[in-house]
XYZ file of C-alpha atoms in Angstrom:
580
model
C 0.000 0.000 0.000
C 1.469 3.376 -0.871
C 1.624 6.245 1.520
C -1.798 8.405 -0.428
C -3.598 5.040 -0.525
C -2.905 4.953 3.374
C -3.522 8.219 4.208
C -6.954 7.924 2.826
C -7.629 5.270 4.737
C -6.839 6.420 7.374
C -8.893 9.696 6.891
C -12.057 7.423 6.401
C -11.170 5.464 9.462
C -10.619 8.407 11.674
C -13.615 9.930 10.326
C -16.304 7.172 11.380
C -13.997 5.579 14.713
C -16.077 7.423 16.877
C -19.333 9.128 16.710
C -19.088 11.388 20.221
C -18.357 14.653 18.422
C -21.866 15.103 17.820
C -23.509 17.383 21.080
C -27.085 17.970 20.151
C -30.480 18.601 20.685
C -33.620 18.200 17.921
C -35.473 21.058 17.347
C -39.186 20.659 16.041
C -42.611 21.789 14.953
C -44.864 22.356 18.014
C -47.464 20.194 15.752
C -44.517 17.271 15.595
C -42.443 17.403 12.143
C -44.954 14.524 10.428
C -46.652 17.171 8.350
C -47.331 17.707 4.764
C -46.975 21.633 4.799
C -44.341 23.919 5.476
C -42.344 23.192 8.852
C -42.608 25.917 11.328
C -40.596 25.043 13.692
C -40.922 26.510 17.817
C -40.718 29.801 17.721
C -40.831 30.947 14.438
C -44.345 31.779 12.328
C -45.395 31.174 8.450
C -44.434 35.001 8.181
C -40.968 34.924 8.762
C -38.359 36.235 6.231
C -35.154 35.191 5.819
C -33.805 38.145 7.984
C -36.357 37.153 10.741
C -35.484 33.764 10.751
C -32.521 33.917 11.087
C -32.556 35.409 14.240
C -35.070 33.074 15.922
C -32.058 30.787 14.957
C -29.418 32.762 16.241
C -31.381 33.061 19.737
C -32.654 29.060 19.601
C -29.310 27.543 18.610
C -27.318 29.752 20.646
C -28.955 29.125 24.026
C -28.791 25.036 23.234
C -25.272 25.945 23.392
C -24.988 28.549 25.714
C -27.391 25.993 28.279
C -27.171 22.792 27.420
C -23.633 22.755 26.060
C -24.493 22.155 22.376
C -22.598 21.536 19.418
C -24.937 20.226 16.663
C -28.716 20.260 15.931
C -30.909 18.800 14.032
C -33.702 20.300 12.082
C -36.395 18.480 9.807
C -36.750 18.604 6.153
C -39.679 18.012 4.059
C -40.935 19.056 0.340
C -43.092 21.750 1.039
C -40.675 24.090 3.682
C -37.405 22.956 0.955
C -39.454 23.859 -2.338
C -41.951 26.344 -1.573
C -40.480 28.302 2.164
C -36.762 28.009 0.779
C -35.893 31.653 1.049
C -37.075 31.587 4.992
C -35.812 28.225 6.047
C -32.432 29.011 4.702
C -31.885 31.225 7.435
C -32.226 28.753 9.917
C -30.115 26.165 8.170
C -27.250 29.446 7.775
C -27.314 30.547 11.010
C -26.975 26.664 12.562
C -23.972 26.199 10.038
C -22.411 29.141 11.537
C -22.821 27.485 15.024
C -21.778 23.884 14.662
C -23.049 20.671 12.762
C -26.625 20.627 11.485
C -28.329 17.363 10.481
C -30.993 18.274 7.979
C -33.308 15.130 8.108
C -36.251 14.015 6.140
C -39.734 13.754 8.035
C -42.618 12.060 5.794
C -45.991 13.872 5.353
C -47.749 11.754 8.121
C -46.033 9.300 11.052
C -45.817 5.983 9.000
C -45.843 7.781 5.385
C -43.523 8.094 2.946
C -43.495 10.902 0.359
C -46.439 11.556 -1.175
C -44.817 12.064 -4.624
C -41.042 11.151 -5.647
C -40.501 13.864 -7.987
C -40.927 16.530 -4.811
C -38.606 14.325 -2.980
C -35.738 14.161 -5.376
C -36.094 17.458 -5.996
C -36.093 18.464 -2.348
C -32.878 16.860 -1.832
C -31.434 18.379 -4.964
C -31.672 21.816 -3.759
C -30.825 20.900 0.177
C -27.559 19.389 -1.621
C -27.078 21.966 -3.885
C -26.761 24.710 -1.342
C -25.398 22.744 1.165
C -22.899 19.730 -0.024
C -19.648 21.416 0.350
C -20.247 22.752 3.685
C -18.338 20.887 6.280
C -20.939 21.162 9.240
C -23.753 19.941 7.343
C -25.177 16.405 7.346
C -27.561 14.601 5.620
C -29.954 12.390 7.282
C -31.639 10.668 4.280
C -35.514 9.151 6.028
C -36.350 9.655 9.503
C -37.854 6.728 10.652
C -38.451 4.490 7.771
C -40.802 2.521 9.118
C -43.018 2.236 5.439
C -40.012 0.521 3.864
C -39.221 -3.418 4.032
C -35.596 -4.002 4.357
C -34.619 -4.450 0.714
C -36.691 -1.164 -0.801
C -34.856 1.033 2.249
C -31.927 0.024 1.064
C -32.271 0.292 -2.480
C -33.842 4.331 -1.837
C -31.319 5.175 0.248
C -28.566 3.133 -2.663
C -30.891 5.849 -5.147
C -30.196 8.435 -3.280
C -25.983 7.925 -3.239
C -26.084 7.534 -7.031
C -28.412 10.790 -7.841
C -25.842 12.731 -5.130
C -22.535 11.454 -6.008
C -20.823 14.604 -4.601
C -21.686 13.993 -0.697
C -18.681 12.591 0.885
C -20.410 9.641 2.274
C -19.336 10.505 6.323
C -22.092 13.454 6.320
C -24.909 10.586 4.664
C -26.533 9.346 7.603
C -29.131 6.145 7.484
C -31.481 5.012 9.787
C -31.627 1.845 10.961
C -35.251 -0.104 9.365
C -38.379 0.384 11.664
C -38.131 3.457 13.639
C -34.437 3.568 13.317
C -34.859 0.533 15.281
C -32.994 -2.287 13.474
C -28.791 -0.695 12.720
C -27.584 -4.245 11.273
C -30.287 -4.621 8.961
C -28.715 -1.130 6.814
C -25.216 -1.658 7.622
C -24.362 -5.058 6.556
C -24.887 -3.863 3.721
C -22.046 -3.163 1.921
C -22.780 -0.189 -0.428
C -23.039 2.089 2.550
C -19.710 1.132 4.055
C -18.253 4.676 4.614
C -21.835 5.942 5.832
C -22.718 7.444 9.514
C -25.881 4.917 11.001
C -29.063 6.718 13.220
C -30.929 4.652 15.753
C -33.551 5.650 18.321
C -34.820 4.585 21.226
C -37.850 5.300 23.209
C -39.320 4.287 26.753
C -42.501 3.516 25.094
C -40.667 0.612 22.985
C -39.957 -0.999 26.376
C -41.367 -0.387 29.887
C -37.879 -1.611 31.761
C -37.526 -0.789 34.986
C -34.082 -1.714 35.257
C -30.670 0.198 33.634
C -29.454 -2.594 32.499
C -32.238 -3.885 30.519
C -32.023 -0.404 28.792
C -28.788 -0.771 28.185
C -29.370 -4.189 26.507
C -31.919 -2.789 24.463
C -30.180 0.327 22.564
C -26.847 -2.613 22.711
C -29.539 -5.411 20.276
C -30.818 -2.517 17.776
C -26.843 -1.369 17.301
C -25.395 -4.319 17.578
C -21.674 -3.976 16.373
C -21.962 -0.999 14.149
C -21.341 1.431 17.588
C -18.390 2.411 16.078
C -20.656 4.760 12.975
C -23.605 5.264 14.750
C -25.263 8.384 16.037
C -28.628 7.976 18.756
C -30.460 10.895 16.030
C -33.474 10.568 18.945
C -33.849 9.520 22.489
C -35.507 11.272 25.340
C -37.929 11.196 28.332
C -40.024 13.093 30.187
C -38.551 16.447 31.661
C -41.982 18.167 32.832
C -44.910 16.521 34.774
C -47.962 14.438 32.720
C -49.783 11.466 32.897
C -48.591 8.266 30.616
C -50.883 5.070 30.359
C -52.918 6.494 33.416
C -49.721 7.082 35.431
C -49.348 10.467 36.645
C -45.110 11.431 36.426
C -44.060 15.161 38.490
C -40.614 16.304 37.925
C -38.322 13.281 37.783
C -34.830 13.596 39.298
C -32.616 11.884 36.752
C -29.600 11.645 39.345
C -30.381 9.433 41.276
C -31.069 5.234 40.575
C -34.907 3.836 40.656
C -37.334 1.441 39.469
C -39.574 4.079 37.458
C -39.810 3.114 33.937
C -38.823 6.647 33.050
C -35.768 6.691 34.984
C -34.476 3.486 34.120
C -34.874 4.303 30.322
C -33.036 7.855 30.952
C -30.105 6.545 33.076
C -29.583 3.217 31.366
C -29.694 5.335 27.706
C -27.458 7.666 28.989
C -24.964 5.073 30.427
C -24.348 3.404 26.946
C -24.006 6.351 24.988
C -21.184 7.073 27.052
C -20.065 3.617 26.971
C -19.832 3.455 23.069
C -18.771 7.010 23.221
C -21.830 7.698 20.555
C -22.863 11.073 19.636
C -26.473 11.773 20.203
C -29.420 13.684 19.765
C -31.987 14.469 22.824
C -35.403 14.590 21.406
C -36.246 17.429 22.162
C -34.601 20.610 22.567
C -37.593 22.770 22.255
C -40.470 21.558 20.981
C -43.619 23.617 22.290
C -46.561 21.409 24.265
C -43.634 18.436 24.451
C -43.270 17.427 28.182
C -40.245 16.061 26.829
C -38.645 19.035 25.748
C -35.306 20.201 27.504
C -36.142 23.290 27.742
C -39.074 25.797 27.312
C -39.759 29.755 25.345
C -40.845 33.128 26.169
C -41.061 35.641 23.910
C -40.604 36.039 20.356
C -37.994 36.933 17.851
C -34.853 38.653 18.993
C -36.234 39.001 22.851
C -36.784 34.625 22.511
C -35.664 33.443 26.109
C -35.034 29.416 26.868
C -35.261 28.079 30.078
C -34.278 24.444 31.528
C -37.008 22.469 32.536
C -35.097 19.960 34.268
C -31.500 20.306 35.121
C -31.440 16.432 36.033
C -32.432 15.519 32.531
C -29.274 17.975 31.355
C -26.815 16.496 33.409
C -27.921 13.053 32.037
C -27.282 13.681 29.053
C -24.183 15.789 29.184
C -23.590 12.860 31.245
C -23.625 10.609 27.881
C -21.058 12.788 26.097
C -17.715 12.389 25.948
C -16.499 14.563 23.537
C -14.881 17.930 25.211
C -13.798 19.749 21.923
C -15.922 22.700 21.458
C -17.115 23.936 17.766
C -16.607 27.652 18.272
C -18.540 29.807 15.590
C -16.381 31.495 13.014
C -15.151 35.092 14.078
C -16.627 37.693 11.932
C -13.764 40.650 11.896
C -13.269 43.693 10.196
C -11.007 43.695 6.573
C -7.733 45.093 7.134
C -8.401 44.960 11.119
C -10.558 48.281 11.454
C -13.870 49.160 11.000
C -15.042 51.307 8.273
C -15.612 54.993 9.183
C -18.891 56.420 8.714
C -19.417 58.782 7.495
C -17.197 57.158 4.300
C -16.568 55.317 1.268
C -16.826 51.494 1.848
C -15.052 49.635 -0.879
C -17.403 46.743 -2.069
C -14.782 44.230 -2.395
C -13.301 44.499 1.364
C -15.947 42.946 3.378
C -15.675 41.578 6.758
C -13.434 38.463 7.021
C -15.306 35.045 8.507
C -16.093 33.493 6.153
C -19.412 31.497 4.518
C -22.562 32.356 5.550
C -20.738 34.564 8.629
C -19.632 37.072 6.714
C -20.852 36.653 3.385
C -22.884 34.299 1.102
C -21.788 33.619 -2.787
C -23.979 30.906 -4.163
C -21.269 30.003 -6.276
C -18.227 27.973 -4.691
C -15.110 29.957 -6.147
C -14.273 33.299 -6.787
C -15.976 33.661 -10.614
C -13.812 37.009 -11.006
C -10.898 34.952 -10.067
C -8.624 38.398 -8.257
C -7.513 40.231 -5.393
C -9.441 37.423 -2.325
C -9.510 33.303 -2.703
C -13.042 32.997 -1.374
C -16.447 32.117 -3.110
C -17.040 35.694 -3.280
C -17.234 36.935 -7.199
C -14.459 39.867 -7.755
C -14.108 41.830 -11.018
C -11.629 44.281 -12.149
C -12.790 47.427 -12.518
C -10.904 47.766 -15.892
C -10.205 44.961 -17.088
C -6.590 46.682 -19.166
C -5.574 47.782 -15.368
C -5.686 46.778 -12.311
C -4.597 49.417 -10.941
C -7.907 51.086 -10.771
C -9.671 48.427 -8.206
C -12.115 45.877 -7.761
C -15.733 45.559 -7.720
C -18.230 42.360 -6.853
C -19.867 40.801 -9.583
C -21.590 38.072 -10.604
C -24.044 38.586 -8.557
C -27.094 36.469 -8.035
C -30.303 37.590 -6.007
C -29.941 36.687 -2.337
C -26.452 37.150 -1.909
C -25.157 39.224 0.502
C -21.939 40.552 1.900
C -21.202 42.354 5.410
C -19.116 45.538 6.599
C -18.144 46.336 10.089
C -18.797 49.912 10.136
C -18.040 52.840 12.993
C -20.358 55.768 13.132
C -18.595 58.124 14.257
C -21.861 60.369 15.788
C -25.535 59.930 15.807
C -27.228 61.463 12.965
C -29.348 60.839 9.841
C -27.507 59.245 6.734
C -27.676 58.953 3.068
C -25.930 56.573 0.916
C -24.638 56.135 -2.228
C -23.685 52.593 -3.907
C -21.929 53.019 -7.214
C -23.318 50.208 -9.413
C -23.068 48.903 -12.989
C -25.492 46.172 -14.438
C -27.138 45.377 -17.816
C -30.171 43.988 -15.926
C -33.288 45.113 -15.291
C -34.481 46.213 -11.539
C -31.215 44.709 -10.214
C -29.664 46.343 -7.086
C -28.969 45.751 -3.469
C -30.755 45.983 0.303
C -29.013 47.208 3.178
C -29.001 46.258 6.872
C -27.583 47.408 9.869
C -27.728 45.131 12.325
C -30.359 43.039 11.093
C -32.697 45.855 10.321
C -33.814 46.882 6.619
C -32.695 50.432 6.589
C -32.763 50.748 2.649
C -35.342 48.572 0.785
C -34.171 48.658 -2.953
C -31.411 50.582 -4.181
C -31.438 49.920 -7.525
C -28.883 50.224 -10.654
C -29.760 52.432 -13.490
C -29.594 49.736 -16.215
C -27.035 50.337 -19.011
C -26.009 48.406 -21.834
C -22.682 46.777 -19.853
C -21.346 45.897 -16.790
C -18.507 48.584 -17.117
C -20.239 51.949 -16.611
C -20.337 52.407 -12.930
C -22.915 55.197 -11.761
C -24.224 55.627 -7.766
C -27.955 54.908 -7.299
C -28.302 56.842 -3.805
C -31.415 55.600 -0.595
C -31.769 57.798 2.648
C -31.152 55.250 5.207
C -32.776 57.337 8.152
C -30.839 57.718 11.710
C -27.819 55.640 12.897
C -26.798 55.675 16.934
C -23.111 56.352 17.337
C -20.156 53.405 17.650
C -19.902 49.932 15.863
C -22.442 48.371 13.902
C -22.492 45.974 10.927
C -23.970 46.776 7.615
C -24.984 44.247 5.292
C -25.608 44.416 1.576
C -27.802 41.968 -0.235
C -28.520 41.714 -3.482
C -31.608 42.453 -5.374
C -32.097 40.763 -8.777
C -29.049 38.898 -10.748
C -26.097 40.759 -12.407
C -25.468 44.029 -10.980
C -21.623 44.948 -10.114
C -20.830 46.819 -6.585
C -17.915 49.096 -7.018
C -18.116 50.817 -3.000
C -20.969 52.366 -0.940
C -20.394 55.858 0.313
C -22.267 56.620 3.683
C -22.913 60.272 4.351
C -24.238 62.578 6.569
C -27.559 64.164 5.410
C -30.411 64.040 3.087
C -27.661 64.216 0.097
C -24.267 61.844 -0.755
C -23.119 62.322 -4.852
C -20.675 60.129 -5.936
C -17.340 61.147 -6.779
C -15.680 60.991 -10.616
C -12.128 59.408 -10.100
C -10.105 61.194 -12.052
C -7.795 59.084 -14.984
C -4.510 57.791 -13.203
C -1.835 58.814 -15.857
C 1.578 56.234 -15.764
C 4.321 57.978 -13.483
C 7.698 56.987 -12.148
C 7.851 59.683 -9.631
C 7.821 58.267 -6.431
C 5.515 61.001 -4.708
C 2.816 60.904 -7.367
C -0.189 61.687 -6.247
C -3.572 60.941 -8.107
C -6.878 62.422 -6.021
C -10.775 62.437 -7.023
C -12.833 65.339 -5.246
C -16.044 64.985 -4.318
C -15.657 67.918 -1.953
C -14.096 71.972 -2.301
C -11.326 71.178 0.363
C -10.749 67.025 -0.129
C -8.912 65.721 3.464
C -5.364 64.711 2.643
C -4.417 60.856 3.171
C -2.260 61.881 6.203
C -5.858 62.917 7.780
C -7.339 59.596 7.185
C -6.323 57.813 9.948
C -7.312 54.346 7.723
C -4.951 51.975 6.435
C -4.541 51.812 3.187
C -4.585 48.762 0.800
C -1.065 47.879 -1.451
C -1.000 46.373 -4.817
C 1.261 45.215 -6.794
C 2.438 47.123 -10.099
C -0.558 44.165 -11.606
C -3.240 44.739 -9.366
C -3.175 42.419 -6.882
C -3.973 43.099 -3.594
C -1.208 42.404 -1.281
C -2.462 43.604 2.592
C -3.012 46.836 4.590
C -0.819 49.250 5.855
C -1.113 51.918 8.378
C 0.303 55.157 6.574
C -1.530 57.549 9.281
C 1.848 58.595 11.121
C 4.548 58.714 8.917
C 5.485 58.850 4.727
C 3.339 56.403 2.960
C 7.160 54.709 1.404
C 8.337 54.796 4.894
C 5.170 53.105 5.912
C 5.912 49.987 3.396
C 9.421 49.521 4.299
C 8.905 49.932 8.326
C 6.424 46.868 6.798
C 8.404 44.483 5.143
C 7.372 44.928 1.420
C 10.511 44.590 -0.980
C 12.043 47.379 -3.367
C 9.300 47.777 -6.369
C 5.798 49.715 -7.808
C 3.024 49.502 -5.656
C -0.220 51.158 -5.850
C -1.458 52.626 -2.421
C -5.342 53.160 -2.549
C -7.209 54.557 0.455
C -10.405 56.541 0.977
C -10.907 60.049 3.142
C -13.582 61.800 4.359
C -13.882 63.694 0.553
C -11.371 61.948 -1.553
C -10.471 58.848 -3.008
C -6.934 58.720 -3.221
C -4.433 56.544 -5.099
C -0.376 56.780 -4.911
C 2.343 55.325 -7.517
C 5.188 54.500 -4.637
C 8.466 53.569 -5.837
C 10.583 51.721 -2.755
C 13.881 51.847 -3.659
């Protein structure tokens, strides 16, 4: 065996040795997630936006972390929220990629149904796929509880389902066992779905033990000796008071050893999860009118509060995990390491660093403009014969957006300007701060090309003082950003940049007015962004306390032409410096 054939191997075995990275709660409908319409899952409502929920999301998923110690969730899937709610659900599915793993699982239309027409299905998991393949915290649970399916059809849908999707590395597919997840062996002796993750659940009402150990044996004969690849995608008890089979059950304390059925289940569960060191799923996190849910709501949107319901069913199953590592969320940081001043010229192309979904969202996978960043964000030269003269974003696509740490500098009412160039028709951009729509629909006056860049100006009404985030989304498909100027005012007009003529003088300056008395680079106080004599972008340097040349040697860059391009309060200002 050669040294790549055994470092694959090895990849695939460390990938599936152990399932115990996987810390998470399921999240459901307050109707249950068997349901033929769109999935509205606790807390949010049928009129949610994207924008809205995504920050039910951010409050949901971030208190299973910030409570329960969280890592992963798991949200239902069916054809009506994937085809027809896509734009809202997305920001759920976003917002728990930018938190940890999310298992996006498939719930038939009624408990014991499977989909009502194939078509919907396949297409379904086409789009899920789509979107969502190449993202490394995202998992695909194929059928929740198969149940409808002898053993031979589950396996040849879910065999359908690797062929049509070819592209999923097989450790994010996971399959349930047949039954209710019940039956492991019966999927994974079969050999086609070798490098696959397993689910099985388990339930109190599948058993009525009243001992830990028979628990234990009963999770141990519907695994049998696939532990190794398997993640518990549901298991869970009561955690509030009710009545079950005319048996009234008040708080339980899961701490402590008994004969109740319900403590027997929860303890024994608990105690071989942690045995196998398998990664789980407590069904459920929240789940309104579920007196098994973990925890419980009040309010609504951004003011959403969760509360444990029973701190001995926590400590159970925190109990049952043995993975420490924590999946921190990406860090979301200004370009160039300071915020943008407003009021000021925001260059399109430097948005905040983070990453996917944190700090932007390209639908595309690579950078279609292929200069100055390496990420799936689309950057264009502004002429394509030089460089020199900066970047835009382009190919755009509606629903994209990009975000801008931003630092008004005092409370007042803005205006801005976003210089634009598109061939479409009603394409521009939205902007946010901070989650709020503070400029529905800036649009680009359409032209005949992509290279004619004029400013398309919104009054974005009153911003408080200090740091905020703006985001830009776009509207339509095909409109180029060149930079968004935010001013103070009713007014902002765009500046002309003047024509920067070829120069070996090593003090050239080249400056475009948009003001009487333009505020020299020295003023700015920003640092500025160096090229290379080709245009490409090679970091930020502070140039606010000494000689811009001084400034790149004190920094490390070699003798040669760079192009130094910074913005000022009135001027956009590009240098020719010569380091000798």
């Amino acid at each position: 065996m050669n040294k790549v054939m055994f470092g694959v191997l090895l990849a695939c075995m460390c990938a599936i040795a152990a399932t115990n990275e996987f810390r998470g709660v399921n999240w459901a409908d307050p109707r249950d997630n068997f349901v033929s319409d769109k999935l509205v899952l606790t807390g949010m409502s049928k009129s949610d936006t994207y924008e809205s929920a995504s920050v039910v999301a951010d409050k949901v998923i971030g208190q299973f972390q910030e409570l329960l110690g969280t890592n992963s969730v798991r949200i239902p899937v069916n054809e009506a929220t994937i085809l027809d709610w896509w734009g809202t659900y997305t920001g759920v599915i976003d917002v728990g990629l930018t938190k940890g793993r999310v298992i996006l699982c498939y719930w038939g239309p009624a408990h014991g149904a499977g989909p009502a027409n194939m078509d919907r299905f396949w297409n379904m998991w086409k789009k899920i796929v789509d979107a969502y393949a190449d993202e490394p915290n995202a998992y695909f649970e194929i059928f929740n509880e198969p149940n409808m399916y002898n053993k031979n059809d589950l396996r040849n849908l879910y065999a359908t389902w690797l062929e049509k999707f070819p592209n999923v590395p097989r450790n994010h597919i996971i399959l349930d066992g047949t039954g209710m997840a019940q039956n492991v062996p019966e999927v994974a002796d079969d050999s086609r779905f070798d490098e696959c993750l397993l689910a099985v659940h388990d339930y109190s009402m599948w058993g009525f033990f009243k001992s830990e150990a028979e628990w234990m044996g009963h999770i141990s004969g519907e695994v049998g000796k696939y532990a190794d690849r398997t993640i518990c995608t549901e298991w869970g008890g009561a955690m509030s008071p009710g009545t079950k089979n005319g048996e009234y059950f008040d708080y339980q304390d899961y701490n402590k050893p008994t004969s109740n059925y319900f403590m027997a289940y929860i303890r024994g569960i608990t105690e071989q999860l942690r045995k196998w060191e398998m990664g789980s799923f407590y069904w459920v996190g929240l789940k309104e009118g579920d007196w098994y849910s973990m925890t419980k709501k009040s309010g609504e949107g951004a003011n959403i509060k969760l509360e444990i319901v029973n701190q001995s069913g926590v400590d159970r199953m925190q109990y049952s995990w043995t993975d420490t590592v924590e999946t921190a969320p990406a860090k979301q940081d200004p370009f160039g390491g300071k915020a943008w001043a407003i009021p000021g010229v925001i260059q399109a192309e430097d948005y905040d660093e983070g990453g996917s979904r944190v700090s932007f969202y390209d639908k595309s996978s690579e950078n279609e403009g292929g200069v100055y960043r390496e990420d799936a964000v689309d950057i264009v030269a502004l002429d394509s014969t030089d460089a020199s003269k900066g970047y835009a974003i382009g190919y755009t696509q509606d629903g994209e957006w990009l975000e801008y740490t931003v630092n008004v500098e005092k409370e007042g009412d803005y205006t801005v300007g976003v210089s634009m160039a598109t061939a479409s028709e009603k394409a521009g951009v939205k902007l946010f701060v901070d989650g709020e729509v503070v400029a529905d629909s800036v649009l680009a006056r359409q032209g005949e090309d992509w290279s004619v860049y004029e400013s398309a100006e919104a009054k974005i009404g009153k911003l408080a003082a200090g740091e905020h985030v703006l985001k830009m989304q776009i509207v339509g498909n095909y409109v180029n950003i060149d930079r968004i100027r935010v001013c103070e005012g009713t007014a902002c007009k765009d500046p002309v940049v003047e024509d920067v003529q070829d120069s070996t003088d090593s003090t050239t300056t080249y400056m475009a007015n948009f003001g009487k008395n333009p505020t020299s680079f020295m003023q700015s106080g920003r640092n500025a962004g160096v090229f290379s004599a080709t245009g490409r972008f090679l970091g930020r340097v502070d140039v606010s306390h000494g000689g811009v040349t001084e400034s790149l040697k004190m920094a490390g860059f070699a003798p040669g032409v760079y192009f130094v391009r910074f913005s000022a309060e009135n001027s956009i200002i590009l240098r020719k410096i010569c380091v000798e």
